[in-house]
Short mmCIF file of C-alpha atoms in Angstrom, two decimals:
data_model
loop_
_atom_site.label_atom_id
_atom_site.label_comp_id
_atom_site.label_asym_id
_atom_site.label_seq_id
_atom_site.Cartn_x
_atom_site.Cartn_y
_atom_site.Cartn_z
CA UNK A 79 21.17 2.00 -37.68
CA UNK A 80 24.67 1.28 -38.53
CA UNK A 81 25.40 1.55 -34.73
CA UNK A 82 23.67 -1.62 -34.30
CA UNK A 83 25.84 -3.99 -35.08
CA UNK A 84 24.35 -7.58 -36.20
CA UNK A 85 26.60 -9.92 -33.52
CA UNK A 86 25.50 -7.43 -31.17
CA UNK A 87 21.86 -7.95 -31.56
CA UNK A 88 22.36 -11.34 -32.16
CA UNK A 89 24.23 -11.96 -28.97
CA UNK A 90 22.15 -9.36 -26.87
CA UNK A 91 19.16 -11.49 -28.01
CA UNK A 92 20.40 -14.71 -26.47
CA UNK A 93 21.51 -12.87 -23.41
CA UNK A 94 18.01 -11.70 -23.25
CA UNK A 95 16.32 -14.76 -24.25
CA UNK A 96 18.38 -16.37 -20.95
CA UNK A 97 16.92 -13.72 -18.76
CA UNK A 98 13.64 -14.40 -19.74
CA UNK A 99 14.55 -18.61 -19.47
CA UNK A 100 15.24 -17.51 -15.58
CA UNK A 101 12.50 -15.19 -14.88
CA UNK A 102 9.98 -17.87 -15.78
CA UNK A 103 11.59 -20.78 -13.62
CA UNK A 104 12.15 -18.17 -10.89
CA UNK A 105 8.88 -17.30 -10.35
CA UNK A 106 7.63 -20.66 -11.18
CA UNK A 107 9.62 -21.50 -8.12
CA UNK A 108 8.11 -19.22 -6.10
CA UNK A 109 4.54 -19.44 -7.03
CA UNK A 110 4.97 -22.76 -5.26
CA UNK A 111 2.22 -23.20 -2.45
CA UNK A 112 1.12 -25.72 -0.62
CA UNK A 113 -2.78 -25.48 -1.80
CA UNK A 114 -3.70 -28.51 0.94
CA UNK A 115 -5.80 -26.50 3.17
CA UNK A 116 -9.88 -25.76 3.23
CA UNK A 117 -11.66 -22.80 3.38
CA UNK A 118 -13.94 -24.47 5.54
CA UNK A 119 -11.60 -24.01 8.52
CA UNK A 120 -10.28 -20.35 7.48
CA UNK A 121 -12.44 -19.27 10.25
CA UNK A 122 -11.62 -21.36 12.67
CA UNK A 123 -7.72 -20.97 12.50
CA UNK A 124 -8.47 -17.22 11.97
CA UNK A 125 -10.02 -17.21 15.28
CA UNK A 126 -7.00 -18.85 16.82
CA UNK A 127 -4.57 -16.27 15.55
CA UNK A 128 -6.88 -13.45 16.60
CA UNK A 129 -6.91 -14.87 20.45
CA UNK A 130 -3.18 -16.10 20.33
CA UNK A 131 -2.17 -12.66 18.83
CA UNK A 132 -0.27 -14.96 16.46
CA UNK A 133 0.26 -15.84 12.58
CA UNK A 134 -2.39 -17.13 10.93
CA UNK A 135 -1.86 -20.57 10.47
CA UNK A 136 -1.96 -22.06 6.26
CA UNK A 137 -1.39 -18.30 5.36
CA UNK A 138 -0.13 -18.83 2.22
CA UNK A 139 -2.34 -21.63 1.25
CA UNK A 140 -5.58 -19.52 2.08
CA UNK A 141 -4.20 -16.05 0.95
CA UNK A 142 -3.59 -18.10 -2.64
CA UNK A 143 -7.58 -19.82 -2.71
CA UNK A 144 -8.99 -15.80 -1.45
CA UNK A 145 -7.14 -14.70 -4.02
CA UNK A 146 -8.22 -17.00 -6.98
CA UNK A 147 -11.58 -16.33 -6.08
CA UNK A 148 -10.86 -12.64 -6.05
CA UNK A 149 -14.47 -11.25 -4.55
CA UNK A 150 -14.65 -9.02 -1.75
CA UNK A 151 -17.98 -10.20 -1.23
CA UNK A 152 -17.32 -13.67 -0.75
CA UNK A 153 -14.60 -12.68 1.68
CA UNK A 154 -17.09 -11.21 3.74
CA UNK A 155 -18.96 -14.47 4.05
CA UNK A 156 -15.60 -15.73 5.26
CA UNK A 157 -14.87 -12.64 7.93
CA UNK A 158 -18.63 -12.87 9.22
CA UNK A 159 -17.74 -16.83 10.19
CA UNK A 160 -14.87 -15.37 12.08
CA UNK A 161 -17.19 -13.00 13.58
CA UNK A 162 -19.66 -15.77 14.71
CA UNK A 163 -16.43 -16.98 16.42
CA UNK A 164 -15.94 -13.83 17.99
CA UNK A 165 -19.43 -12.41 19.11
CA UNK A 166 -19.57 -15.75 21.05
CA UNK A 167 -17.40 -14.95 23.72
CA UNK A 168 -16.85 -10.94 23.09
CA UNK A 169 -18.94 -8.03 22.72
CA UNK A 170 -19.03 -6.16 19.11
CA UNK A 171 -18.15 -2.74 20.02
CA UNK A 172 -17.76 -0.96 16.60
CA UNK A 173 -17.41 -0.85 12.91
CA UNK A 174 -14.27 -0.12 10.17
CA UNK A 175 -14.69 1.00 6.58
CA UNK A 176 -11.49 -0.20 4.73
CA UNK A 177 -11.15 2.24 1.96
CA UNK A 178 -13.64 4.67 2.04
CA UNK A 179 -13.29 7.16 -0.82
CA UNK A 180 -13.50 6.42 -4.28
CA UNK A 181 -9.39 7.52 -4.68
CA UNK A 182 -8.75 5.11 -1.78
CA UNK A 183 -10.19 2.12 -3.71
CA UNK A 184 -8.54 2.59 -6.81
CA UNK A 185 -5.15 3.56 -5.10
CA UNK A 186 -5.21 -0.26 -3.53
CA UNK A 187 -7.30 -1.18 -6.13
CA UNK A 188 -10.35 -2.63 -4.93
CA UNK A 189 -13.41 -3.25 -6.50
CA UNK A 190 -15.39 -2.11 -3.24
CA UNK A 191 -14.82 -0.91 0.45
CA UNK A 192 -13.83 -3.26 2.82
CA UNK A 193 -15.68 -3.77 6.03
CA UNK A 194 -14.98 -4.88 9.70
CA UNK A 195 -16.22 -5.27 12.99
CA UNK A 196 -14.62 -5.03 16.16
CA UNK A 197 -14.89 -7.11 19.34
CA UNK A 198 -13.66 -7.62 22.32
CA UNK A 199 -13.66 -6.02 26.22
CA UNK A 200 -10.36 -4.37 26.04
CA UNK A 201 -10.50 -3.30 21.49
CA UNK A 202 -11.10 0.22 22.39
CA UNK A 203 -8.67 1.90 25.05
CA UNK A 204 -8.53 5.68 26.35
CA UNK A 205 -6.14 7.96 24.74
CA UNK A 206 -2.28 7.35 26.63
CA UNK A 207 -3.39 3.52 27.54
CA UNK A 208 -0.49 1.29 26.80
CA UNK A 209 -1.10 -1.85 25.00
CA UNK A 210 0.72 -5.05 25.78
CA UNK A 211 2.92 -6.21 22.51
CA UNK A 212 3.70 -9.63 21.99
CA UNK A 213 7.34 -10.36 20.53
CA UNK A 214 6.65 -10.41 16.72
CA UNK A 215 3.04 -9.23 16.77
CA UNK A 216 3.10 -6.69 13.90
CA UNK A 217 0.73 -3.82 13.34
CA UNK A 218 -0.01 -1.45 11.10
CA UNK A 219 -0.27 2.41 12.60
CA UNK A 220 -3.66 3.98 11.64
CA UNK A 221 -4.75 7.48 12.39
CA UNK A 222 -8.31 7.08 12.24
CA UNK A 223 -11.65 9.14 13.16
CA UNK A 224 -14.73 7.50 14.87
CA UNK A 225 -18.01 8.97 13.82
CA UNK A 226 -20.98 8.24 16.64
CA UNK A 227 -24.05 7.24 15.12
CA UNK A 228 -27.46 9.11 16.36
CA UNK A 229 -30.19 7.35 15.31
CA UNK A 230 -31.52 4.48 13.05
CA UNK A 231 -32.58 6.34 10.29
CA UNK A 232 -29.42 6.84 8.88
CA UNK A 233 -29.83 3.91 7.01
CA UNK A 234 -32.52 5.69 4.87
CA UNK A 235 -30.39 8.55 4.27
CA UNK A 236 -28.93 9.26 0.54
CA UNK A 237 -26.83 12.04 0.97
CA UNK A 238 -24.02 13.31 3.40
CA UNK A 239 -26.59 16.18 4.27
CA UNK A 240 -28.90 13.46 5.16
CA UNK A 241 -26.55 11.04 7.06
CA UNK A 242 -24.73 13.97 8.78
CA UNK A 243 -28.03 14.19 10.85
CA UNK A 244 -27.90 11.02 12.26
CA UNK A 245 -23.86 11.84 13.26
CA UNK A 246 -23.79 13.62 16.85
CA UNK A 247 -20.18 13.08 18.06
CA UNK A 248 -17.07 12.42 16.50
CA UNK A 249 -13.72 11.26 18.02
CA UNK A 250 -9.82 11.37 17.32
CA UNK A 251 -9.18 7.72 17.13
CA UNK A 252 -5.69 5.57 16.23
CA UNK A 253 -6.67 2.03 14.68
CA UNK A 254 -3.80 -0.79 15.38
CA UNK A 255 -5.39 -3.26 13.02
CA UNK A 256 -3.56 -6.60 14.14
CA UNK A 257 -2.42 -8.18 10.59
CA UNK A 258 -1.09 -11.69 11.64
CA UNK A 259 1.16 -11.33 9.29
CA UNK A 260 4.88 -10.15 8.94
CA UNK A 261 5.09 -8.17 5.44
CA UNK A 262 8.93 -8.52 5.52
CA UNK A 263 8.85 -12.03 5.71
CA UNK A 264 5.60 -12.99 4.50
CA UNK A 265 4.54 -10.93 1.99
CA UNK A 266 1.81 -8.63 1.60
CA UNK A 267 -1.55 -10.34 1.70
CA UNK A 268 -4.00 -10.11 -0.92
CA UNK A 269 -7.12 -7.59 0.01
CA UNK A 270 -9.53 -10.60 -0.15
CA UNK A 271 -7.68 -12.17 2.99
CA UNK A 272 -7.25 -8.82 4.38
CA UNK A 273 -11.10 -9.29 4.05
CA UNK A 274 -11.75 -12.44 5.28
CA UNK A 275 -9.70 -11.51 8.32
CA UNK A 276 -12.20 -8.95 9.54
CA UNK A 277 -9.50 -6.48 8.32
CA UNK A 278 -7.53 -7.70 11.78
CA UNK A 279 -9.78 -5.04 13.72
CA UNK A 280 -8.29 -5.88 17.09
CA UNK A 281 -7.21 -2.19 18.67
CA UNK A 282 -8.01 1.12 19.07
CA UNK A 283 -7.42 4.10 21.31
CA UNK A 284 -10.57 6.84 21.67
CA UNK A 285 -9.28 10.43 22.29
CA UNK A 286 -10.98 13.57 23.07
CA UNK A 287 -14.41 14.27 21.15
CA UNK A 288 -16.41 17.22 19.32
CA UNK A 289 -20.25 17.18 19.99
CA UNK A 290 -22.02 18.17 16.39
CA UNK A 291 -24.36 20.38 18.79
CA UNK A 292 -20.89 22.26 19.85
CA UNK A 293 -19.97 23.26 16.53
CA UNK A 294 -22.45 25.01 13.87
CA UNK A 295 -20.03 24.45 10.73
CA UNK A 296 -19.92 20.88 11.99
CA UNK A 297 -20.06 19.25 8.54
CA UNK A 298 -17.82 22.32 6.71
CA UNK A 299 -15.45 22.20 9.29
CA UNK A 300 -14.93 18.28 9.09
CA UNK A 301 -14.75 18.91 4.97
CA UNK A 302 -11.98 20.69 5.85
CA UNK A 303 -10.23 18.91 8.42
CA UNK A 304 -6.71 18.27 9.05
CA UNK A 305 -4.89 14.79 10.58
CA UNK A 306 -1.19 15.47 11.65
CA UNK A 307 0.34 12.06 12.95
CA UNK A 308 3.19 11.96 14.90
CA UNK A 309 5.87 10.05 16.48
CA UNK A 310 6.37 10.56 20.46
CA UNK A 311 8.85 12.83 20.42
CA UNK A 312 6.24 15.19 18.44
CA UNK A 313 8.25 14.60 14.84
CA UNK A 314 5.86 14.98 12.32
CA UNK A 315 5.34 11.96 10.48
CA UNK A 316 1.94 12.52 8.48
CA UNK A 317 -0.57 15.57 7.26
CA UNK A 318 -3.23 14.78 5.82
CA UNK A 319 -6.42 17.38 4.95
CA UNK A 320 -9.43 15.69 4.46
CA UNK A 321 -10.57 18.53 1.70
CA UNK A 322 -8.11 16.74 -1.19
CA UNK A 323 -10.60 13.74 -0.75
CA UNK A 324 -13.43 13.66 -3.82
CA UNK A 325 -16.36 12.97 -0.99
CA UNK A 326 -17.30 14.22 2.64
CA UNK A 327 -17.06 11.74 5.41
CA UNK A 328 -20.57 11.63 5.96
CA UNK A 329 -20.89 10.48 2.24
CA UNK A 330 -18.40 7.51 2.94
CA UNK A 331 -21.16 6.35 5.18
CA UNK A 332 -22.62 5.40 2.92
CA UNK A 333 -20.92 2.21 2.25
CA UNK A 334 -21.45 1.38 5.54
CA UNK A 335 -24.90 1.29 4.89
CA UNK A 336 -24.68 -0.32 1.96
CA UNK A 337 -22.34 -3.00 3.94
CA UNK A 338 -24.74 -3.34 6.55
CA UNK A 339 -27.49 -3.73 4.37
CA UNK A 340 -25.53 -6.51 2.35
CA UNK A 341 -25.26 -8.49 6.09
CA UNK A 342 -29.08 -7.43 7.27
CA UNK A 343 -28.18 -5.15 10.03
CA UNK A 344 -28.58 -1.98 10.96
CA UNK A 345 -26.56 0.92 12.18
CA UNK A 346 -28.17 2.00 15.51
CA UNK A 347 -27.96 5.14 17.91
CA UNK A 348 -24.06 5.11 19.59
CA UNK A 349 -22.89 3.05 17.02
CA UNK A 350 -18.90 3.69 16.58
CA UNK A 351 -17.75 3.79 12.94
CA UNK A 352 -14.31 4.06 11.89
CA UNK A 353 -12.90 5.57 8.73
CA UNK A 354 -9.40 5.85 7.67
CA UNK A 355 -6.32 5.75 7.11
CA UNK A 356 -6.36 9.45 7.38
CA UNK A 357 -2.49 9.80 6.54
CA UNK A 358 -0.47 10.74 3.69
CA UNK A 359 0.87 7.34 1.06
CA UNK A 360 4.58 8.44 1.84
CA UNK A 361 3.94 7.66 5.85
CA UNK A 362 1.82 4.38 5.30
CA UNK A 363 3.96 2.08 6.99
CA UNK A 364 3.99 -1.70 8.44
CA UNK A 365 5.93 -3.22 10.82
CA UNK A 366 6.30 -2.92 14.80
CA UNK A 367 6.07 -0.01 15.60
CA UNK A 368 7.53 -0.40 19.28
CA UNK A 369 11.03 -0.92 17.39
CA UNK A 370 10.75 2.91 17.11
CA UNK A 371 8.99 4.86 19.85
CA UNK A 372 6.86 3.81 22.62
CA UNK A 373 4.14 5.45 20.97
CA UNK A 374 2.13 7.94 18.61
CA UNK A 375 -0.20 11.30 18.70
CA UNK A 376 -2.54 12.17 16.26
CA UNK A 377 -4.46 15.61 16.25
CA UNK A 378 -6.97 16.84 14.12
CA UNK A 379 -7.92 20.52 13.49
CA UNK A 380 -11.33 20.93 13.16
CA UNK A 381 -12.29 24.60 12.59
CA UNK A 382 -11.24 26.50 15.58
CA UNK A 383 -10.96 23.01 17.54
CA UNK A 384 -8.06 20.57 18.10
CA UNK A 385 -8.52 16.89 18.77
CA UNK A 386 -5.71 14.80 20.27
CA UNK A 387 -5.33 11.05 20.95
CA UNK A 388 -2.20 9.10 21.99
CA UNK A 389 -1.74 5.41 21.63
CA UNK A 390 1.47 4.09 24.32
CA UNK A 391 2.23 0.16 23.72
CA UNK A 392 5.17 -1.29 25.76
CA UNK A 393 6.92 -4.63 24.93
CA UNK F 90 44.92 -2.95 -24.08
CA UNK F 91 43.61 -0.78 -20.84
CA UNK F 92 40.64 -2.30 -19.54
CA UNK F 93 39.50 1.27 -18.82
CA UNK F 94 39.17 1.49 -23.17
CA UNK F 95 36.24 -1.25 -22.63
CA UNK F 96 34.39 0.61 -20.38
CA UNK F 97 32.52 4.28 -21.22
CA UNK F 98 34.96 6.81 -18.71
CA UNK F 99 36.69 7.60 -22.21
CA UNK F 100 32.94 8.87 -23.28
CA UNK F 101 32.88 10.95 -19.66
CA UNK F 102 35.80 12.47 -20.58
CA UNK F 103 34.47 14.65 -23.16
CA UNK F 104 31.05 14.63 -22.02
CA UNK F 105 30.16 14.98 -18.00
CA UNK F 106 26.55 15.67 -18.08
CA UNK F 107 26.48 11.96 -19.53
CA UNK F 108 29.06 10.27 -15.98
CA UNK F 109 26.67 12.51 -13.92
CA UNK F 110 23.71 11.03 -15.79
CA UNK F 111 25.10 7.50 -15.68
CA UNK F 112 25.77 7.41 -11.25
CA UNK F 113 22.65 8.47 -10.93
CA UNK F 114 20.90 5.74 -13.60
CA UNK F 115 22.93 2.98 -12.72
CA UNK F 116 21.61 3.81 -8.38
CA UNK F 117 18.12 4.04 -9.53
CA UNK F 118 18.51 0.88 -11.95
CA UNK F 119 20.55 -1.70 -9.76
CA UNK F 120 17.86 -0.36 -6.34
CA UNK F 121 15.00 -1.16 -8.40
CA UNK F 122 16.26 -4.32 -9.96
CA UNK F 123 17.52 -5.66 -6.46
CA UNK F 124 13.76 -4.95 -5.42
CA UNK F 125 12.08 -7.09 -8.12
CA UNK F 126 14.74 -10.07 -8.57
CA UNK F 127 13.74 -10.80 -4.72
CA UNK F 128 10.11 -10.54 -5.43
CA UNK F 129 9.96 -7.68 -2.68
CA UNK F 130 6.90 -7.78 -1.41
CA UNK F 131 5.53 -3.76 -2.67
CA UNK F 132 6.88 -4.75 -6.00
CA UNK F 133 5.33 -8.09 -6.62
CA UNK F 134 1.91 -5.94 -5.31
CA UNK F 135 2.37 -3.35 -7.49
CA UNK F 136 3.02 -4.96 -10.57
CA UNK F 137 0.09 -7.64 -9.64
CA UNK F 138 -2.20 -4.31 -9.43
CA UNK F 139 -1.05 -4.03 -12.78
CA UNK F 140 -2.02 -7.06 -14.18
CA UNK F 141 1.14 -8.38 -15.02
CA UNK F 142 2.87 -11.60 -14.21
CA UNK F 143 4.71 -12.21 -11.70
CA UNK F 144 7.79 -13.63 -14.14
CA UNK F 145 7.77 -10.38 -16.33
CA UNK F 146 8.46 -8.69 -13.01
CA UNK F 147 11.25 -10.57 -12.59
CA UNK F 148 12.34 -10.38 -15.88
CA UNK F 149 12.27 -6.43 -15.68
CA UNK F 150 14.24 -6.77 -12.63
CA UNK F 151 17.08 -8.50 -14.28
CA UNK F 152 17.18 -6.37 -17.08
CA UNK F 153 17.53 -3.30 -15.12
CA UNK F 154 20.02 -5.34 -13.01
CA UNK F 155 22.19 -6.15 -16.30
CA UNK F 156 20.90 -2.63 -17.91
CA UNK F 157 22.47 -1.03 -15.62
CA UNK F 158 25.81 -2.60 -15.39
CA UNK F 159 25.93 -2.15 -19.48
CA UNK F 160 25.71 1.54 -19.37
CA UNK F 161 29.47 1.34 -18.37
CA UNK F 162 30.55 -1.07 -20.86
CA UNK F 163 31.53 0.95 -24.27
CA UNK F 164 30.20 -2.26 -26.29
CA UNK F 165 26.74 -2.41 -24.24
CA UNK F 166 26.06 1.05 -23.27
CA UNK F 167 24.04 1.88 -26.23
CA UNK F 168 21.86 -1.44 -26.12
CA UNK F 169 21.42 -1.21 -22.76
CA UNK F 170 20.31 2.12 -22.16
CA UNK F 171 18.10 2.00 -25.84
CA UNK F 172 16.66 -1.21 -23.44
CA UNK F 173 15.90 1.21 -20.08
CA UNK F 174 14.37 3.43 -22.03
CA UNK F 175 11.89 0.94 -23.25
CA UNK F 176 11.50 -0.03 -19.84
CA UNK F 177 11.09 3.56 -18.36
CA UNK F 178 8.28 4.29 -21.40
CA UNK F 179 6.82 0.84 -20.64
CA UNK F 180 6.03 2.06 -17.06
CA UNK F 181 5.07 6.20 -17.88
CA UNK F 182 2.50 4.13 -20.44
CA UNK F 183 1.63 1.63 -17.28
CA UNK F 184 1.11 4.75 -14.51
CA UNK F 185 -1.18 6.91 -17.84
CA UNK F 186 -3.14 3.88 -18.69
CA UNK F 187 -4.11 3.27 -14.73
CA UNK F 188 -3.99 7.00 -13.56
CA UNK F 189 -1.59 6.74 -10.90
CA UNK F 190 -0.99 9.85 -8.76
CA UNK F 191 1.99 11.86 -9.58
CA UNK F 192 3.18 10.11 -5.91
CA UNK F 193 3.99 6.57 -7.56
CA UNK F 194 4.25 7.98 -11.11
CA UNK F 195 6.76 11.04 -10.89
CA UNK F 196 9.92 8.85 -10.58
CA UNK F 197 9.08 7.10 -13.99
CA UNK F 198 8.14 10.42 -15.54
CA UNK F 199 11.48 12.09 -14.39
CA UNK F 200 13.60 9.06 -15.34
CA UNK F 201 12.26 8.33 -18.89
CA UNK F 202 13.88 11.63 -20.53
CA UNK F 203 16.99 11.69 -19.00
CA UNK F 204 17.13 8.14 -19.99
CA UNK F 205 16.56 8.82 -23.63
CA UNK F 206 19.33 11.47 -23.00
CA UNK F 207 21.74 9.21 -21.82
CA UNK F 208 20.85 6.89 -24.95
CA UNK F 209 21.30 10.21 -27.66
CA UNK F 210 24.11 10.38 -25.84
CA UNK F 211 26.04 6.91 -26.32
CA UNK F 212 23.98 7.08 -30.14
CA UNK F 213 26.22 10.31 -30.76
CA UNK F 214 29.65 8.81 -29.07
CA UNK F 215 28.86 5.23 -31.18
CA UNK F 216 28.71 6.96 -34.17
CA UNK F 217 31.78 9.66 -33.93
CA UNK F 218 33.53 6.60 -32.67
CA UNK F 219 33.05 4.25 -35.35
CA UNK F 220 33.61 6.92 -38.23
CA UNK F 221 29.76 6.99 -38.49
CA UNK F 222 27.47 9.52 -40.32
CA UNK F 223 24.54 9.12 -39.67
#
């Protein structure tokens, strides 16, 4: 211990002591927000950021009172407002499961799935489509998969055996979820506004489909399915095979049940429900993706069969 | 006297692994630091995930910052690489206790030995340099 000198430590000590002095009054400084807002207008100026295709207005202020309260349920109380909003003037045309294994959820570390609803005429396009992007509208790049429900009585089923009975078509599908927010400048946003804000379900292009009746390994083959995501010049970007996940698809259903269930719905026959991300963590990204390539393809290997969907957006 | 005798090249001299050892820290330590002093956005996630506060993140940050900047400083290098270490085992214990996939955890599991290298290291050169014996 004799290389420890005492003035060192003693000086060291201070030095650190300072640090410390500055950390705290930094992020004093930046824990700053302005709490004047009520989340008895979230939905409303949630509504006007979803039809402006602009930031949501009090972000900070809201993101900070979601966050205190920290329940994913009570989010949804706020996101089904919003919906209200939205099923007044546009039709719901399908569901989202936001982290839908159990490795998901504790990777983002939520205490439950997250669960959205999309609307609007023009939320689902066909594969090549090209969306309209508004200067600063950020999204986040999904490669997704859209499972067609068959029949009612899913909602009584237990098991993936069970609820892959009431599953008779599946599509490749790429999720834009529209975010409102830009995470360079703003931050990342807790998951209990991600919540609230219906998840920012807002886009989606449906590719080419497999029929359950088409394949018979139709649940073994999608155990061991494989998402490759790539950029438009066909660079690789993501794999991803669905076999490293603890559950089967059909089993993540299950929270959609139990999500419906929590809002008194049902799942009926040609219900659309999306799960995902279906990409690897190091290829998670957020941002505009226009400032890269006009666009994306996804296929997915399923046994013998290949799925492809392209999403085009233009500035 | 050189300025060059206050800094740790004269330790290099006799002992490369250790320069090669020290780039490569002092990159890793002044990125990561530069991430959490500006409360970049993945870090101040992460270590909320964690449960910490958001001024320990910052105070990590500046510590690395300063950490790393020591490890070329003859005086400092000891303290401040017996202080990365801390910080390196502090996060290997953080990424055990939660389970984090070898993804988000490797970096902290490569780093922490060849930190504690690097601090046997300037232990070793401290005490031949000051005549010491044990």
């Amino acid at each position: 211990m004799k290389n420890l000198k005492a003035n060192d430590l003693k000086s060291g000590g201070a030095f650190i002591g300072v640090l410390l002095i500055v950390a705290v009054v930094q992020s004093l400084v930046i824990s700053q927000v302005d709490t004047d807002c009520s989340l008895d207008n979230f939905a409303a100026d949630a509504y006007n950021a979803w039809r402006a295709k602009a930031k949501l207005e009090n972000l900070e202020c809201y993101d900070a009172k979601l966050d205190e309260i920290g329940l994913l349920t009570e989010s949804r109380k706020y996101a089904r407002q919003l919906e209200g909003l939205l099923a007044k003037d546009h039709p719901r045309v399908g569901y989202k499961i936001g982290g839908h294994t159990p490795e998901a959820l504790k990777m983002f570390r939520l205490e439950g799935p997250m669960w959205a609803t999309f609307y609007g005429e023009d939320a689902f396009m066909q594969s090549y489509e090209a969306l309209q992007i508004k200067e600063g509208q950020n999204f986040n790049f999904e490669p997704d998969f859209l499972l067609r429900v068959s029949g009612e009585g899913i909602m009584e089923a237990e098991t993936a055996e069970e609820i892959g009975q009431y599953i008779d078509r599946v599509y490749a599908f790429i999720e834009f979820p529209d975010i409102f927010v830009n995470f360079e400048t703003d931050g990342f946003i807790s998951p209990y506004l991600m919540q609230a804000m219906n998840l920012g379900a807002a886009y989606g292009w449906i590719g080419e489909h497999l029929d359950a009746k088409d394949d018979p390994d139709f649940m073994k083959n999608l155990r061991n399915m494989t998402v490759v995501a790539s950029g438009w010049d066909g660079t690789t970007r993501s794999t991803y095979h669905l076999n490293t996940e603890s559950i089967h698809m059909f089993e993540s259903l299950k929270y959609a049940i139990e999500l419906m269930n929590e809002r008194g719905e049902s799942l009926k026959e040609g219900d659309l429900v999306s799960l995902g991300a279906l990409m690897s963590m190091d290829a998670m990204g957020w941002g505009n993706p226009t400032g890269n390539s006009p666009g994306r393809h996804v296929h997915y290997y399923i046994g013998d069969q290949i799925l492809h969907v392209a999403a085009q957006f233009k500035p | 006297m050189s300025f060059l005798n206050y800094t740790t090249f004269s330790r290099f001299k006799t002992n490369h692994l250790l320069f090669v050892l020290t780039l490569a820290l002092t990159a890793v330590f002044l990125m990561a630091g530069r991430m959490k002093v500006t409360a970049n956005p993945m870090m101040v996630m992460g270590f909320d995930s964690y449960g910490y506060p958001l001024w320990f993140m910052l105070f990590i940050g500046y510590a690395e910052l300063f950490g790393a900047i020591s490890l070329w400083l003859k005086r400092w290098a000891l303290y401040g690489a017996m202080g990365l270490s801390l910080i390196l085992l502090g996060a290997t214990f953080t990424h055990l206790r939660m389970g984090d996939p070898i993804a988000m955890a490797g970096p902290a599991y490569t780093l922490t030995p060849l930190m504690i290298l690097a601090t046997w290291y300037h232990w070793s050169a401290t005490s031949s340099e000051s005549g010491v014996s044990d």
